[in-house]
Structures are given as structure tokens and as C-alpha cells.
Amino acid sequence: MNQNQNSLKEFQEVIHYRFQNRNLLRQALIHSSYAHEKHMHKLADNERLEFLGDAVLEIVCSDFLFRNYPQMPEGDLTKLRASIVCEPTLALCTKDIDLGKYLYLGKGEDMTGGRERKSILSDAMEAVIGAIYLDGGFANAKEFVLKFILTDIEHKQLFYDSKTILQEIVQADGKEDLVYHLIKEEGPDHNKLFVVEAYLGDQMIGQGEGRTKKAAEQEAAYYGILKLKKNGSI
């Protein structure tokens, strides 16, 4: 068994799903940079599977929230669903299965941190959902989503709403000002990376990164809240 087959076998054990058609899993893990570098067919990467997986994820998530939050109005359900299926949250979910480790990336993408890039990770997560749906049907795809995405909803909502929540915490305390400092901006216009630090007074309480300044601020606020909770400040 070669290294690629070993890697696919290991990943199936991690996600507790065995593919009948292992080629579907392999395709779900192929980033466009790898397909381009290897001169593969233009539809050989995971983008079509991502398109399918996105739709499966949305219906599973909608069904779950509808059934588990019977008193929640439509507008709040929509907001809660958005907090779960957004790029940063999906990227966070991939850490539990170490998805970045198993991706097929072009050398350039790999060398510049592609295995940690939220956009690549979230897209691959949706592609894996699409691959499981094609391979084993809706029930298996739903089981994967329930196991690895629709867990700890309150924590994910905090992650999504962190900037607003931190601002409310700071205003209630009223002692120090909350400010965000952009400390790094790099990459071409179509693929920027922003790094931001959140300060409460003169104390740095959290750092975040994202493809937009707002996304980086959200992540910095999230880690800021976790730090304040850990220190007993809130």
C-alpha cells in the first residue's frame, strides 16, 4: 500500500466512515493548486464536490436547528445557521479531524501555509460532505455533519458573534477601552491575510487572522473572550 493509500485509509478511520469508492474521497481532498501542478483534468479538484457538500450541509443544519430550537423565530434560526456554516467556523471544525494534514496541495500552496488556510480547509470540509453523500447517501452525510459540525452550538455561536459579545462585556465593565490593532497584512489582493490583535487597555487579550480585517478582528475577539473567562475576569 503506497503512502497516498495509507493516508486515505487513516483519514477514513479518523472520520469513522469507510468509502466504497475511495476515488471520491481522494478528489474531495485535492485542492486546485495540486490538480494544476499535476496537469490533471480541469474538473479533477474538489470544487464540484464542495458545491454539492455546501447544499447538503445547509439542509442538514436547517433540519437540525428547526427540530432542536422549536421556539426560535426564523430570523434567529437564519443567523444561527450562518454562524455554523461560515468559513471560519467550518475551518475550526476541521481541527478535530486534522483535515489539513490529508489535503493534496501544490508545492507553492503547501509552502505558504495552505494546510492552515481557513478558505481551503472549509472548502475541503464541504467537499468531504459531498463525497460522503455521493458514496453513501444522505444518512451517512448527515451523520458526519452531526458528529463533526453540529456539536457545541453555543461555542460556535460565540465564535461567530465574538466581536459583539466582547464589546458588550467591555461596556458592562466600563473600565478600559477595547481596541483592535492591525499588525500584519500580506498577500495579493485576491488572497489577503490580515493579522489583528485585540487590546483591553494596554493588555493584549487575543490575536486573530483572516482574509478580511473584520474576520481577523472576530477571531481576536473570540480568543480575547476565552482569555478573560480563563482569568476569571467575566
XYZ file of C-alpha atoms in Angstrom:
234
model
C 0.000 0.000 0.000
C 1.553 3.330 -1.025
C 1.683 6.479 1.097
C -1.389 8.040 -0.535
C -3.470 4.929 0.118
C -2.229 4.799 3.713
C -3.204 8.430 4.174
C -6.700 7.825 2.791
C -7.112 4.738 4.965
C -6.060 6.691 8.050
C -8.422 9.567 7.286
C -11.367 7.178 6.934
C -10.578 5.838 10.401
C -10.486 9.396 11.768
C -13.923 10.273 10.349
C -15.454 6.843 11.099
C -16.668 6.358 7.537
C -15.356 3.841 5.019
C -15.755 4.785 1.369
C -16.946 2.261 -1.166
C -15.389 4.462 -3.858
C -12.117 5.760 -2.443
C -11.590 7.935 -5.518
C -14.391 10.191 -4.266
C -12.535 10.763 -1.023
C -9.283 11.439 -2.835
C -10.986 14.003 -5.071
C -12.519 15.711 -2.036
C -9.000 16.282 -0.716
C -7.492 17.609 -3.967
C -7.014 21.370 -3.981
C -6.968 23.169 -7.334
C -3.259 24.029 -6.850
C -2.381 20.313 -6.785
C -4.562 19.492 -9.792
C -2.969 22.347 -11.743
C 0.564 21.355 -10.766
C -0.035 17.722 -11.745
C -1.715 18.733 -15.043
C -4.860 16.872 -14.055
C -8.245 17.265 -15.740
C -9.713 20.697 -15.004
C -12.590 19.101 -13.027
C -10.323 16.784 -11.013
C -10.122 19.013 -7.940
C -12.646 19.235 -5.093
C -14.628 22.295 -6.219
C -17.638 20.432 -7.631
C -17.841 18.247 -4.518
C -17.641 21.404 -2.409
C -20.642 22.806 -4.312
C -22.649 19.676 -3.513
C -21.464 19.415 0.079
C -22.428 23.029 0.758
C -26.049 22.229 -0.166
C -26.097 19.031 1.926
C -24.619 20.885 4.908
C -27.233 23.616 4.659
C -30.213 21.223 4.644
C -28.802 19.086 7.493
C -28.082 22.194 9.529
C -31.501 23.718 8.807
C -33.279 20.491 9.776
C -31.234 20.163 12.990
C -31.888 23.743 14.109
C -35.595 23.590 13.204
C -36.070 20.481 15.352
C -33.820 21.456 18.271
C -34.811 25.112 18.636
C -38.626 24.950 18.367
C -39.161 28.353 19.988
C -36.640 30.235 17.835
C -38.051 32.561 15.125
C -36.924 32.363 11.500
C -34.567 35.342 11.652
C -32.667 33.932 14.623
C -32.539 30.474 13.032
C -31.007 32.029 9.917
C -28.392 33.849 11.982
C -27.560 30.737 13.993
C -27.214 28.646 10.826
C -24.901 31.291 9.349
C -22.723 31.080 12.458
C -22.260 27.342 11.901
C -21.729 27.132 8.122
C -19.469 30.190 7.729
C -15.866 29.754 6.615
C -14.129 30.461 9.976
C -16.388 28.078 11.915
C -16.046 25.258 9.390
C -12.272 25.731 9.449
C -12.423 25.463 13.236
C -14.357 22.172 12.904
C -11.635 20.685 10.693
C -9.154 20.738 13.587
C -10.961 17.808 15.238
C -10.201 15.610 12.231
C -6.850 17.243 11.365
C -8.123 17.741 7.810
C -5.220 19.931 6.720
C -2.827 17.006 7.163
C -4.593 14.947 4.479
C -5.013 17.568 1.737
C -3.341 17.305 -1.653
C -1.808 20.745 -2.215
C 0.503 22.196 -4.817
C 4.051 22.775 -3.529
C 3.669 26.550 -3.522
C 0.371 26.432 -1.649
C 1.797 23.953 0.828
C 4.902 26.060 1.489
C 2.859 29.221 2.126
C 0.665 27.700 4.825
C -2.176 26.262 2.751
C -2.837 23.480 5.266
C -3.846 26.123 7.815
C -5.706 28.447 5.422
C -9.328 28.744 6.508
C -10.733 29.060 2.989
C -9.005 25.850 1.848
C -9.999 23.938 4.984
C -13.653 24.995 4.929
C -13.965 24.207 1.213
C -12.415 20.776 1.751
C -14.779 20.087 4.652
C -17.749 20.742 2.367
C -16.160 18.591 -0.348
C -15.816 15.674 2.099
C -19.523 16.044 2.944
C -20.349 15.972 -0.771
C -18.173 12.893 -1.296
C -19.822 11.011 1.581
C -23.267 11.961 0.207
C -22.408 10.543 -3.231
C -20.746 7.450 -1.807
C -23.114 6.503 0.992
C -26.247 8.615 0.683
C -27.858 11.345 2.740
C -27.982 9.425 6.034
C -24.208 8.943 6.142
C -23.549 12.555 5.163
C -25.950 13.689 7.881
C -24.201 11.514 10.462
C -20.835 13.092 9.551
C -22.257 16.625 9.870
C -23.894 15.828 13.221
C -20.675 14.282 14.540
C -18.139 16.864 13.419
C -20.016 20.136 12.797
C -23.308 20.309 14.691
C -21.727 19.948 18.116
C -21.202 22.571 20.818
C -23.533 25.039 19.087
C -23.250 27.684 21.804
C -19.467 27.674 21.463
C -19.715 28.118 17.698
C -22.208 30.952 18.128
C -19.736 32.644 20.470
C -17.053 32.212 17.791
C -19.297 33.840 15.180
C -20.599 36.701 17.366
C -17.413 37.230 19.351
C -16.791 40.866 18.424
C -20.283 41.925 19.501
C -20.166 39.793 22.647
C -16.749 41.133 23.695
C -17.901 44.722 23.128
C -20.923 44.106 25.391
C -18.666 42.597 28.083
C -16.310 45.589 27.948
C -19.156 48.124 28.017
C -20.722 46.409 31.031
C -17.404 46.556 32.881
C -16.726 50.110 31.734
C -13.153 50.294 32.975
C -10.933 50.047 29.895
C -11.215 50.670 26.173
C -11.254 47.818 23.667
C -9.189 48.465 20.535
C -8.016 46.334 17.603
C -4.572 46.795 16.077
C -3.727 45.536 12.590
C -0.226 44.121 12.997
C 0.261 42.393 9.648
C -1.222 42.473 6.152
C 0.219 40.285 3.437
C -0.567 38.544 0.181
C -2.057 39.637 -3.169
C -5.385 41.479 -3.290
C -7.340 38.313 -4.148
C -5.843 36.357 -1.247
C -5.001 38.759 1.578
C -4.115 37.679 5.099
C -4.751 40.094 7.953
C -3.429 39.599 11.479
C -5.074 41.613 14.249
C -4.545 41.914 17.996
C -7.287 42.873 20.460
C -6.261 45.088 23.366
C -8.164 45.833 26.541
C -6.429 48.945 27.803
C -2.726 48.125 27.430
C -3.231 44.344 27.708
C -3.206 42.199 24.564
C -6.012 39.689 25.124
C -6.300 37.935 21.765
C -4.841 37.567 18.278
C -6.664 36.516 15.131
C -6.156 36.190 11.405
C -8.464 36.177 8.427
C -8.925 37.032 4.777
C -10.599 40.284 5.818
C -9.769 42.668 8.636
C -13.219 42.032 10.122
C -12.674 38.253 10.158
C -9.314 38.732 11.876
C -10.948 41.002 14.466
C -13.666 38.395 15.095
C -11.077 35.720 15.807
C -9.031 38.057 18.026
C -12.211 38.878 19.976
C -13.012 35.169 20.342
C -9.634 34.394 21.876
C -9.994 37.539 23.980
C -13.247 36.248 25.471
C -11.694 32.848 26.178
C -8.748 34.536 27.913
C -10.994 36.758 30.043
C -13.068 33.684 31.024
C -9.932 31.733 31.917
C -8.646 34.616 34.066
C -11.982 34.927 35.823
C -12.480 38.454 34.503
C -16.010 37.615 33.263
